[in-house]
Tab-separated table of C-alpha atoms in Angstrom:
chain	number	residue	atom	x	y	z
R	1	MET	CA	0.000	0.000	0.000
R	2	LEU	CA	1.480	3.315	-1.083
R	3	ILE	CA	0.846	6.290	1.223
R	4	TYR	CA	1.535	9.993	0.766
R	5	LEU	CA	1.418	11.987	4.008
R	6	ASP	CA	0.768	15.677	4.493
R	7	SER	CA	3.664	17.872	5.629
R	8	LYS	CA	1.999	18.392	9.004
R	9	ASP	CA	2.060	14.622	9.578
R	10	PHE	CA	5.863	14.409	9.513
R	11	ILE	CA	6.002	17.287	11.980
R	12	GLU	CA	3.426	15.660	14.275
R	13	LEU	CA	5.134	12.267	14.083
R	14	THR	CA	8.379	13.968	15.163
R	15	ASP	CA	7.324	16.601	17.679
R	16	SER	CA	4.557	14.589	19.353
R	17	ARG	CA	6.026	11.087	19.253
R	18	ASN	CA	6.045	10.891	23.041
R	19	LYS	CA	2.255	11.206	23.125
R	20	PRO	CA	0.764	7.682	23.410
R	21	GLU	CA	-1.693	8.052	20.509
R	22	VAL	CA	0.973	9.460	18.172
R	23	ARG	CA	3.563	6.860	19.205
R	24	GLU	CA	1.024	4.113	18.486
R	25	ILE	CA	0.502	5.473	14.965
R	26	TRP	CA	4.259	5.848	14.415
R	27	GLU	CA	5.018	2.296	15.548
R	28	PHE	CA	2.176	0.941	13.404
R	29	PHE	CA	3.551	2.721	10.326
R	30	VAL	CA	7.167	1.660	10.986
R	31	ALA	CA	6.111	-1.958	11.528
R	32	GLY	CA	4.173	-1.878	8.264
R	33	VAL	CA	7.234	-0.571	6.436
R	34	GLU	CA	9.449	-3.263	7.980
R	35	ARG	CA	6.988	-5.991	6.972
R	36	GLY	CA	6.766	-4.603	3.460
R	37	ASP	CA	3.007	-3.951	3.696
R	38	LEU	CA	3.332	-0.162	3.642
R	39	ASN	CA	5.336	2.191	1.470
R	40	PHE	CA	5.579	5.892	2.255
R	41	GLY	CA	6.885	8.519	-0.126
R	42	PHE	CA	8.003	12.120	0.130
R	43	SER	CA	8.221	14.872	-2.476
R	44	PHE	CA	9.668	18.317	-3.052
R	45	LEU	CA	6.566	19.787	-1.370
R	46	HIS	CA	7.566	18.102	1.885
R	47	VAL	CA	11.029	19.594	1.444
R	48	VAL	CA	9.490	23.045	0.972
R	49	GLU	CA	7.226	22.871	3.988
R	50	VAL	CA	9.167	20.703	6.428
R	51	LEU	CA	12.909	20.863	5.781
R	52	ASN	CA	13.597	24.382	4.525
R	53	PRO	CA	14.852	26.976	7.042
R	54	ASP	CA	12.323	29.737	7.654
R	55	SER	CA	14.088	31.189	10.648
R	56	ARG	CA	17.175	30.625	12.722
R	57	GLY	CA	17.043	28.518	15.849
R	58	TYR	CA	15.178	25.506	14.425
R	59	GLU	CA	18.162	23.558	13.123
R	60	ASP	CA	17.662	20.625	15.498
R	61	GLN	CA	14.005	20.295	14.490
R	62	GLN	CA	14.968	20.286	10.823
R	63	ARG	CA	17.442	17.475	11.398
R	64	ALA	CA	14.821	15.505	13.344
R	65	TYR	CA	12.245	15.968	10.563
R	66	GLY	CA	14.792	14.783	8.016
R	67	GLU	CA	15.414	11.645	10.083
R	68	THR	CA	11.674	10.976	10.382
R	69	ILE	CA	11.146	11.251	6.637
R	70	TYR	CA	14.171	9.040	5.952
R	71	ARG	CA	13.076	6.395	8.485
R	72	LEU	CA	9.516	6.189	7.190
R	73	CYS	CA	9.826	6.878	3.475
R	74	ASP	CA	11.472	4.382	1.157
R	75	LEU	CA	10.201	6.074	-1.998
R	76	THR	CA	10.602	9.508	-3.533
R	77	PHE	CA	7.715	11.030	-5.450
R	78	PRO	CA	9.047	12.705	-8.607
R	79	PHE	CA	8.972	16.403	-9.305
R	80	LEU	CA	5.624	17.572	-10.752
R	81	SER	CA	6.899	18.211	-14.260
R	82	ASP	CA	8.710	14.848	-14.282
R	83	ALA	CA	5.580	13.061	-13.034
R	84	ILE	CA	3.544	14.587	-15.867
R	85	GLN	CA	6.142	13.157	-18.244
R	86	GLY	CA	5.577	9.696	-16.792
R	87	ALA	CA	8.064	9.432	-13.901
R	88	ARG	CA	6.880	7.211	-11.038
R	89	PRO	CA	7.735	7.032	-7.322
R	90	GLU	CA	11.023	5.173	-6.896
R	91	LYS	CA	13.598	4.214	-4.324
R	92	ASN	CA	16.349	6.822	-3.931
R	93	GLY	CA	14.622	8.972	-6.547
R	94	LEU	CA	15.002	12.720	-6.993
R	95	TRP	CA	12.484	15.051	-5.404
R	96	GLY	CA	13.907	17.900	-7.492
R	97	PRO	CA	13.556	18.346	-11.270
R	98	ARG	CA	15.714	15.997	-13.303
R	99	ASP	CA	16.741	18.781	-15.652
R	100	ALA	CA	18.246	20.647	-12.676
R	101	LEU	CA	21.252	18.316	-12.788
R	102	ALA	CA	21.776	19.004	-16.474
R	103	LYS	CA	21.572	22.745	-15.849
R	104	VAL	CA	24.068	22.506	-13.009
R	105	GLN	CA	26.450	20.514	-15.185
R	106	LEU	CA	26.272	23.231	-17.837
R	107	ASP	CA	26.876	25.912	-15.219
R	108	PHE	CA	30.077	24.144	-14.158
R	109	SER	CA	31.900	24.672	-17.424
R	110	GLU	CA	35.607	25.519	-17.221
R	111	ARG	CA	34.865	29.142	-18.073
R	112	SER	CA	32.127	29.588	-15.447
R	113	ILE	CA	34.238	27.900	-12.746
R	114	SER	CA	37.229	30.117	-13.501
R	115	LYS	CA	35.011	33.196	-13.368
R	116	LEU	CA	33.594	32.104	-9.999
R	117	ALA	CA	37.086	31.427	-8.655
R	118	MET	CA	38.314	34.867	-9.751
R	119	GLU	CA	35.336	36.505	-8.039
R	120	GLU	CA	36.281	34.743	-4.811
R	121	LEU	CA	39.932	35.766	-5.154
R	122	ASN	CA	38.935	39.393	-5.609
R	123	LYS	CA	37.299	39.240	-2.187
R	124	VAL	CA	40.561	38.158	-0.534
R	125	PRO	CA	42.597	41.083	0.820
R	126	GLY	CA	46.365	41.108	0.646
R	127	LEU	CA	47.187	39.227	-2.553
R	128	THR	CA	50.863	39.817	-3.300
R	129	ARG	CA	52.130	41.463	-6.468
R	130	ASN	CA	53.716	38.180	-7.509
R	131	GLN	CA	50.426	36.322	-7.051
R	132	ARG	CA	48.581	38.868	-9.170
R	133	ARG	CA	51.270	38.589	-11.843
R	134	LEU	CA	50.908	34.796	-11.883
R	135	LEU	CA	47.158	35.122	-12.314
R	136	SER	CA	47.731	36.740	-15.710
R	137	LYS	CA	49.100	33.408	-16.965
R	138	SER	CA	46.931	30.356	-17.579
R	139	GLY	CA	47.292	27.344	-15.308
R	140	ASN	CA	48.126	29.281	-12.130
R	141	LEU	CA	44.616	29.911	-10.825
R	142	SER	CA	44.397	26.706	-8.762
R	143	ARG	CA	47.809	27.345	-7.174
R	144	ILE	CA	46.889	30.906	-6.147
R	145	LEU	CA	43.556	29.734	-4.752
R	146	ARG	CA	45.386	27.290	-2.470
R	147	GLU	CA	47.906	29.908	-1.367
R	148	ALA	CA	45.177	32.477	-0.705
R	149	ASP	CA	43.187	29.954	1.374
R	150	VAL	CA	39.969	30.663	-0.525
R	151	GLU	CA	36.934	28.842	0.880
R	152	VAL	CA	33.947	27.307	-0.962
R	153	PRO	CA	31.821	30.095	-2.507
R	154	LYS	CA	28.516	30.640	-0.722
R	155	GLY	CA	26.577	29.679	-3.832
R	156	LEU	CA	28.076	26.176	-3.670
R	157	GLU	CA	28.136	25.492	0.073
R	158	PHE	CA	24.543	24.257	0.036
R	159	SER	CA	25.450	21.283	-2.172
R	160	GLY	CA	27.919	19.891	0.371
R	161	LEU	CA	31.013	20.680	-1.694
R	162	THR	CA	34.243	20.863	0.303
R	163	ARG	CA	37.152	23.220	-0.299
R	164	SER	CA	39.056	20.315	-1.835
R	165	ASP	CA	36.145	19.670	-4.219
R	166	PHE	CA	36.126	23.311	-5.257
R	167	LEU	CA	39.860	23.371	-5.928
R	168	SER	CA	39.510	20.188	-7.985
R	169	MET	CA	36.780	21.856	-10.002
R	170	VAL	CA	39.186	24.675	-10.848
R	171	SER	CA	42.114	22.442	-11.759
R	172	SER	CA	40.113	19.752	-13.548
R	173	PRO	CA	36.451	20.754	-14.141
R	174	ALA	CA	35.651	17.865	-16.485
R	175	ARG	CA	36.752	15.183	-13.981
R	176	SER	CA	35.044	16.988	-11.117
R	177	ARG	CA	31.589	17.044	-12.676
R	178	ARG	CA	30.838	13.528	-11.507
R	179	ILE	CA	31.691	14.470	-7.911
R	180	ILE	CA	29.441	17.499	-8.136
R	181	GLN	CA	26.609	15.539	-9.680
R	182	ASP	CA	26.833	12.791	-7.049
R	183	LYS	CA	26.627	15.362	-4.273
R	184	LEU	CA	23.635	17.057	-5.908
R	185	VAL	CA	21.871	13.705	-6.355
R	186	ARG	CA	22.334	13.076	-2.635
R	187	LEU	CA	21.081	16.577	-1.846
R	188	LEU	CA	17.977	16.047	-3.991
R	189	SER	CA	17.211	12.527	-2.757
R	190	ASP	CA	18.323	12.072	0.876
R	191	PRO	CA	16.179	14.093	3.322
R	192	ARG	CA	18.721	13.619	6.127
R	193	HIS	CA	21.514	15.150	4.064
R	194	TYR	CA	19.297	17.947	2.786
R	195	SER	CA	18.049	18.884	6.256
R	196	GLU	CA	21.609	18.852	7.611
R	197	VAL	CA	22.840	21.141	4.835
R	198	MET	CA	19.848	23.469	5.067
R	199	ALA	CA	20.236	23.735	8.838
R	200	SER	CA	23.482	25.613	8.216
R	201	VAL	CA	22.222	28.224	5.740
R	202	ARG	CA	19.884	31.180	5.918
R	203	PRO	CA	16.728	31.356	3.787
R	204	ASP	CA	18.229	34.042	1.549
R	205	GLU	CA	21.308	31.837	0.954
R	206	ASN	CA	19.268	28.867	-0.266
R	207	PRO	CA	19.278	28.633	-4.089
R	208	ILE	CA	17.045	25.548	-3.971
R	209	ARG	CA	14.169	27.697	-2.709
R	210	ASP	CA	14.112	29.688	-5.969
R	211	ILE	CA	13.780	26.477	-8.000
R	212	ILE	CA	10.978	25.312	-5.732
R	213	THR	CA	9.116	28.624	-5.810
R	214	GLU	CA	9.253	28.777	-9.592
R	215	SER	CA	8.115	25.169	-9.898
R	216	TYR	CA	4.578	25.763	-8.655
R	217	SER	CA	4.083	29.335	-9.890
R	218	ASN	CA	2.421	28.192	-13.134
R	219	ALA	CA	0.038	25.917	-11.264
R	220	ALA	CA	-0.735	28.720	-8.811
R	221	ASP	CA	-1.463	31.135	-11.664
R	222	SER	CA	-3.799	28.622	-13.325
R	223	ILE	CA	-5.732	28.002	-10.115
R	224	GLN	CA	-6.031	31.738	-9.460
R	225	ASP	CA	-7.259	32.260	-13.037
R	226	LEU	CA	-9.948	29.625	-12.564
R	227	TRP	CA	-11.073	31.268	-9.351
R	228	ARG	CA	-11.320	34.651	-11.130
R	229	GLN	CA	-13.256	33.110	-14.018
R	230	GLY	CA	-15.598	31.488	-11.525
R	231	GLN	CA	-16.123	34.809	-9.783
R	232	GLU	CA	-17.031	36.423	-13.110
R	233	VAL	CA	-19.545	33.654	-13.794
R	234	ILE	CA	-21.121	34.140	-10.368
R	235	ARG	CA	-21.446	37.904	-10.871
R	236	ALA	CA	-22.901	37.465	-14.357
R	237	LYS	CA	-25.370	34.853	-13.103
R	238	LYS	CA	-26.545	37.121	-10.298
R	239	GLN	CA	-27.075	39.940	-12.768
R	240	LEU	CA	-29.078	37.657	-15.069
R	241	GLU	CA	-31.161	36.381	-12.161
R	242	ALA	CA	-31.992	39.959	-11.238
R	243	GLU	CA	-33.050	40.640	-14.833
R	244	LEU	CA	-35.162	37.469	-14.897
R	245	LYS	CA	-36.901	38.495	-11.682
R	246	GLN	CA	-37.672	41.871	-13.175
R	247	LEU	CA	-39.084	40.224	-16.325
R	248	ARG	CA	-41.281	37.954	-14.239
R	249	ASP	CA	-42.485	40.896	-12.173
R	250	GLU	CA	-43.404	42.669	-15.397
R	251	GLY	CA	-45.335	39.653	-16.680
R	252	LEU	CA	-42.945	38.903	-19.560
R	253	LYS	CA	-42.401	35.251	-18.711
R	254	HIS	CA	-42.902	34.056	-22.269
R	255	SER	CA	-41.303	36.943	-24.071
R	256	ALA	CA	-38.351	36.666	-26.434
R	257	THR	CA	-36.366	38.726	-23.963
R	258	PHE	CA	-36.967	36.171	-21.240
R	259	ALA	CA	-35.905	33.296	-23.506
R	260	THR	CA	-32.758	35.149	-24.547
R	261	THR	CA	-31.849	35.793	-20.923
R	262	MET	CA	-32.340	32.119	-20.024
R	263	ARG	CA	-30.103	31.042	-22.916
R	264	ALA	CA	-27.420	33.490	-21.742
R	265	LYS	CA	-27.562	32.043	-18.241
R	266	LYS	CA	-27.154	28.504	-19.589
R	267	ARG	CA	-24.295	29.623	-21.826
R	268	LEU	CA	-22.419	31.052	-18.841
R	269	SER	CA	-22.414	27.634	-17.157
R	270	ILE	CA	-21.234	25.943	-20.337
R	271	ASN	CA	-18.448	28.491	-20.805
R	272	PHE	CA	-17.168	27.898	-17.293
R	273	GLU	CA	-17.203	24.126	-17.824
R	274	ASP	CA	-15.142	24.718	-20.963
R	275	ALA	CA	-12.679	26.814	-18.956
R	276	LEU	CA	-12.278	24.000	-16.449
R	277	HIS	CA	-11.435	21.506	-19.157
R	278	LYS	CA	-9.323	23.774	-21.357
R	279	ASN	CA	-7.157	25.186	-18.603
R	280	GLU	CA	-3.623	23.863	-19.109
R	281	ILE	CA	-3.093	22.760	-15.524
R	282	LEU	CA	-6.371	20.818	-15.541
R	283	LYS	CA	-5.730	18.888	-18.736
R	284	HIS	CA	-3.722	16.228	-16.922
R	285	PRO	CA	-5.830	13.557	-15.152
R	286	ARG	CA	-3.814	14.125	-11.968
R	287	PHE	CA	-5.679	17.428	-11.534
R	288	GLU	CA	-9.156	16.060	-12.080
R	289	PHE	CA	-10.037	16.848	-8.464
R	290	LEU	CA	-9.536	20.588	-9.104
R	291	SER	CA	-12.882	20.788	-10.894
R	292	SER	CA	-14.645	19.806	-7.667
R	293	TYR	CA	-12.520	22.236	-5.678
R	294	VAL	CA	-13.085	25.214	-7.988
R	295	LYS	CA	-16.835	24.640	-8.255
R	296	ARG	CA	-17.014	24.690	-4.453
R	297	MET	CA	-14.776	27.719	-4.023
R	298	ILE	CA	-15.977	30.148	-6.718
R	299	GLU	CA	-18.571	31.671	-4.390
R	300	VAL	CA	-15.901	32.511	-1.818
R	301	GLU	CA	-14.726	36.082	-2.287
R	302	LYS	CA	-11.218	35.470	-0.942
R	303	PRO	CA	-8.870	33.892	-3.535
R	304	PRO	CA	-6.895	30.734	-2.689
R	305	SER	CA	-3.821	31.485	-0.558
R	306	ASN	CA	-0.326	30.246	-1.396
R	307	SER	CA	-0.524	27.640	1.372
R	308	GLU	CA	-3.853	26.392	0.037
R	309	ILE	CA	-2.405	26.146	-3.468
R	310	ARG	CA	0.457	24.057	-2.063
R	311	ASP	CA	-2.155	21.837	-0.391
R	312	LEU	CA	-3.812	21.383	-3.785
R	313	LEU	CA	-0.477	20.483	-5.339
R	314	HIS	CA	-0.014	17.801	-2.669
R	315	LEU	CA	-3.167	16.200	-4.054
R	316	PHE	CA	-1.454	15.964	-7.436
R	317	TYR	CA	0.148	12.798	-6.019
R	318	ALA	CA	-3.187	11.146	-5.208
R	319	HIS	CA	-2.912	9.704	-8.713
R	320	ASP	CA	0.028	7.541	-7.520
R	321	ALA	CA	-0.954	6.820	-3.923
R	322	ASP	CA	-3.464	4.395	-2.429
R	323	ALA	CA	-4.025	6.791	0.478
R	324	ILE	CA	-3.229	10.471	0.893
R	325	SER	CA	-3.419	12.746	3.917
R	326	VAL	CA	-4.520	16.407	3.854
R	327	ASP	CA	-5.456	18.966	6.482
R	328	ARG	CA	-9.030	19.208	7.710
R	329	ALA	CA	-9.913	22.366	5.775
R	330	MET	CA	-8.778	20.917	2.448
R	331	PHE	CA	-10.471	17.597	3.203
R	332	GLU	CA	-13.840	19.332	3.443
R	333	LYS	CA	-13.291	21.035	0.071
R	334	VAL	CA	-12.236	17.986	-1.941
R	335	LYS	CA	-13.779	14.961	-0.222
R	336	GLN	CA	-16.520	14.698	-2.877
R	337	ALA	CA	-14.086	14.652	-5.798
R	338	PRO	CA	-14.614	11.280	-7.543
R	339	MET	CA	-10.898	10.507	-7.905
R	340	LEU	CA	-10.309	11.112	-4.172
R	341	LYS	CA	-13.199	9.206	-2.634
R	342	GLY	CA	-11.944	6.527	-0.280
R	343	LYS	CA	-8.296	7.560	-0.498
R	344	VAL	CA	-8.144	11.019	1.106
R	345	PHE	CA	-7.920	11.390	4.915
R	346	ARG	CA	-7.998	14.377	7.233
R	347	SER	CA	-5.986	12.986	10.163
R	348	LEU	CA	-3.357	10.402	11.005
R	349	LYS	CA	-5.898	8.664	13.235
R	350	ASP	CA	-8.389	8.232	10.379
R	351	LEU	CA	-5.622	7.155	8.012
R	352	LYS	CA	-4.312	4.528	10.442
R	353	ALA	CA	-7.814	3.113	10.983
R	354	SER	CA	-8.344	2.713	7.229
R	355	VAL	CA	-4.906	1.205	6.628
R	356	GLU	CA	-5.325	-1.178	9.561
R	357	ALA	CA	-8.638	-2.385	8.127
R	358	LYS	CA	-6.994	-3.136	4.788
R	359	VAL	CA	-3.631	-4.602	5.733
R	360	GLY	CA	-4.153	-5.654	9.351
């Protein structure tokens, strides 16, 4: 049985494990994993919401959350764009986009590495005249970097590169690419390593966050657009209903004007249905549940928040999982979606009860 937990569940299973009811759930899940009955997976959304540093002083919690995810999860759910292309949950998979590794490899060309190294050297005070003279000749950059005791640039620290790795990149970039790629694979697949690295950086020093933020911006825009279209339909319907009432009051029930107004009202509903099915983000069957969500939410004046959009993106993985956990508010909004019936749960307690009934 494949299970996808909500971010809050990993936090609860870590912070509240000493509570009897939570410990019982934790031990039940761990035993199921050890028997091979249960498989848990994590994704980049868990990394965003559980392992990334939002403020200083929570490093120990981040490490503990990373350990919890590692202990429970033996599968990695692929990045959204990779999943749309057919990628499936896998052992030791990447939670980040696969093309990120290719981009990083391109960024570590000999020219870009030399430029980065020179930028770091320019920050070092007290370079001698002889050292600066040697820099004008090719092949001396690595030697001067060692003499100047240059450290790993801040833009690379997050990947776990050591000073020795960086110097090797400068002296032999082609041979060093494999080292870099291996470290990035570990960063993008091992939650323990990621949480350890992220515990040592500030939010504004975390280049991974930019990749993550960009990754769901298109989905967020599409969901916001649907909400706005729904709002327009609601306003137009209310205006038509007011006109219909006026026509009835004036005794024009069977007039051509009345019939035209009724056709316009019907056309509004059809147009919105078209928008639901034509919207790019809704074309994929993984987002089928969004139709139910949008139809329920269009009468709410407040647009979906960023956190709610992330909750919706969690449900993207319901397509892969046998059971998926969400928070209570989202559960109430999507529980009637056909593709989610019987597999979406609002609490760890409810999830455990269902799993226990199925696997014992």
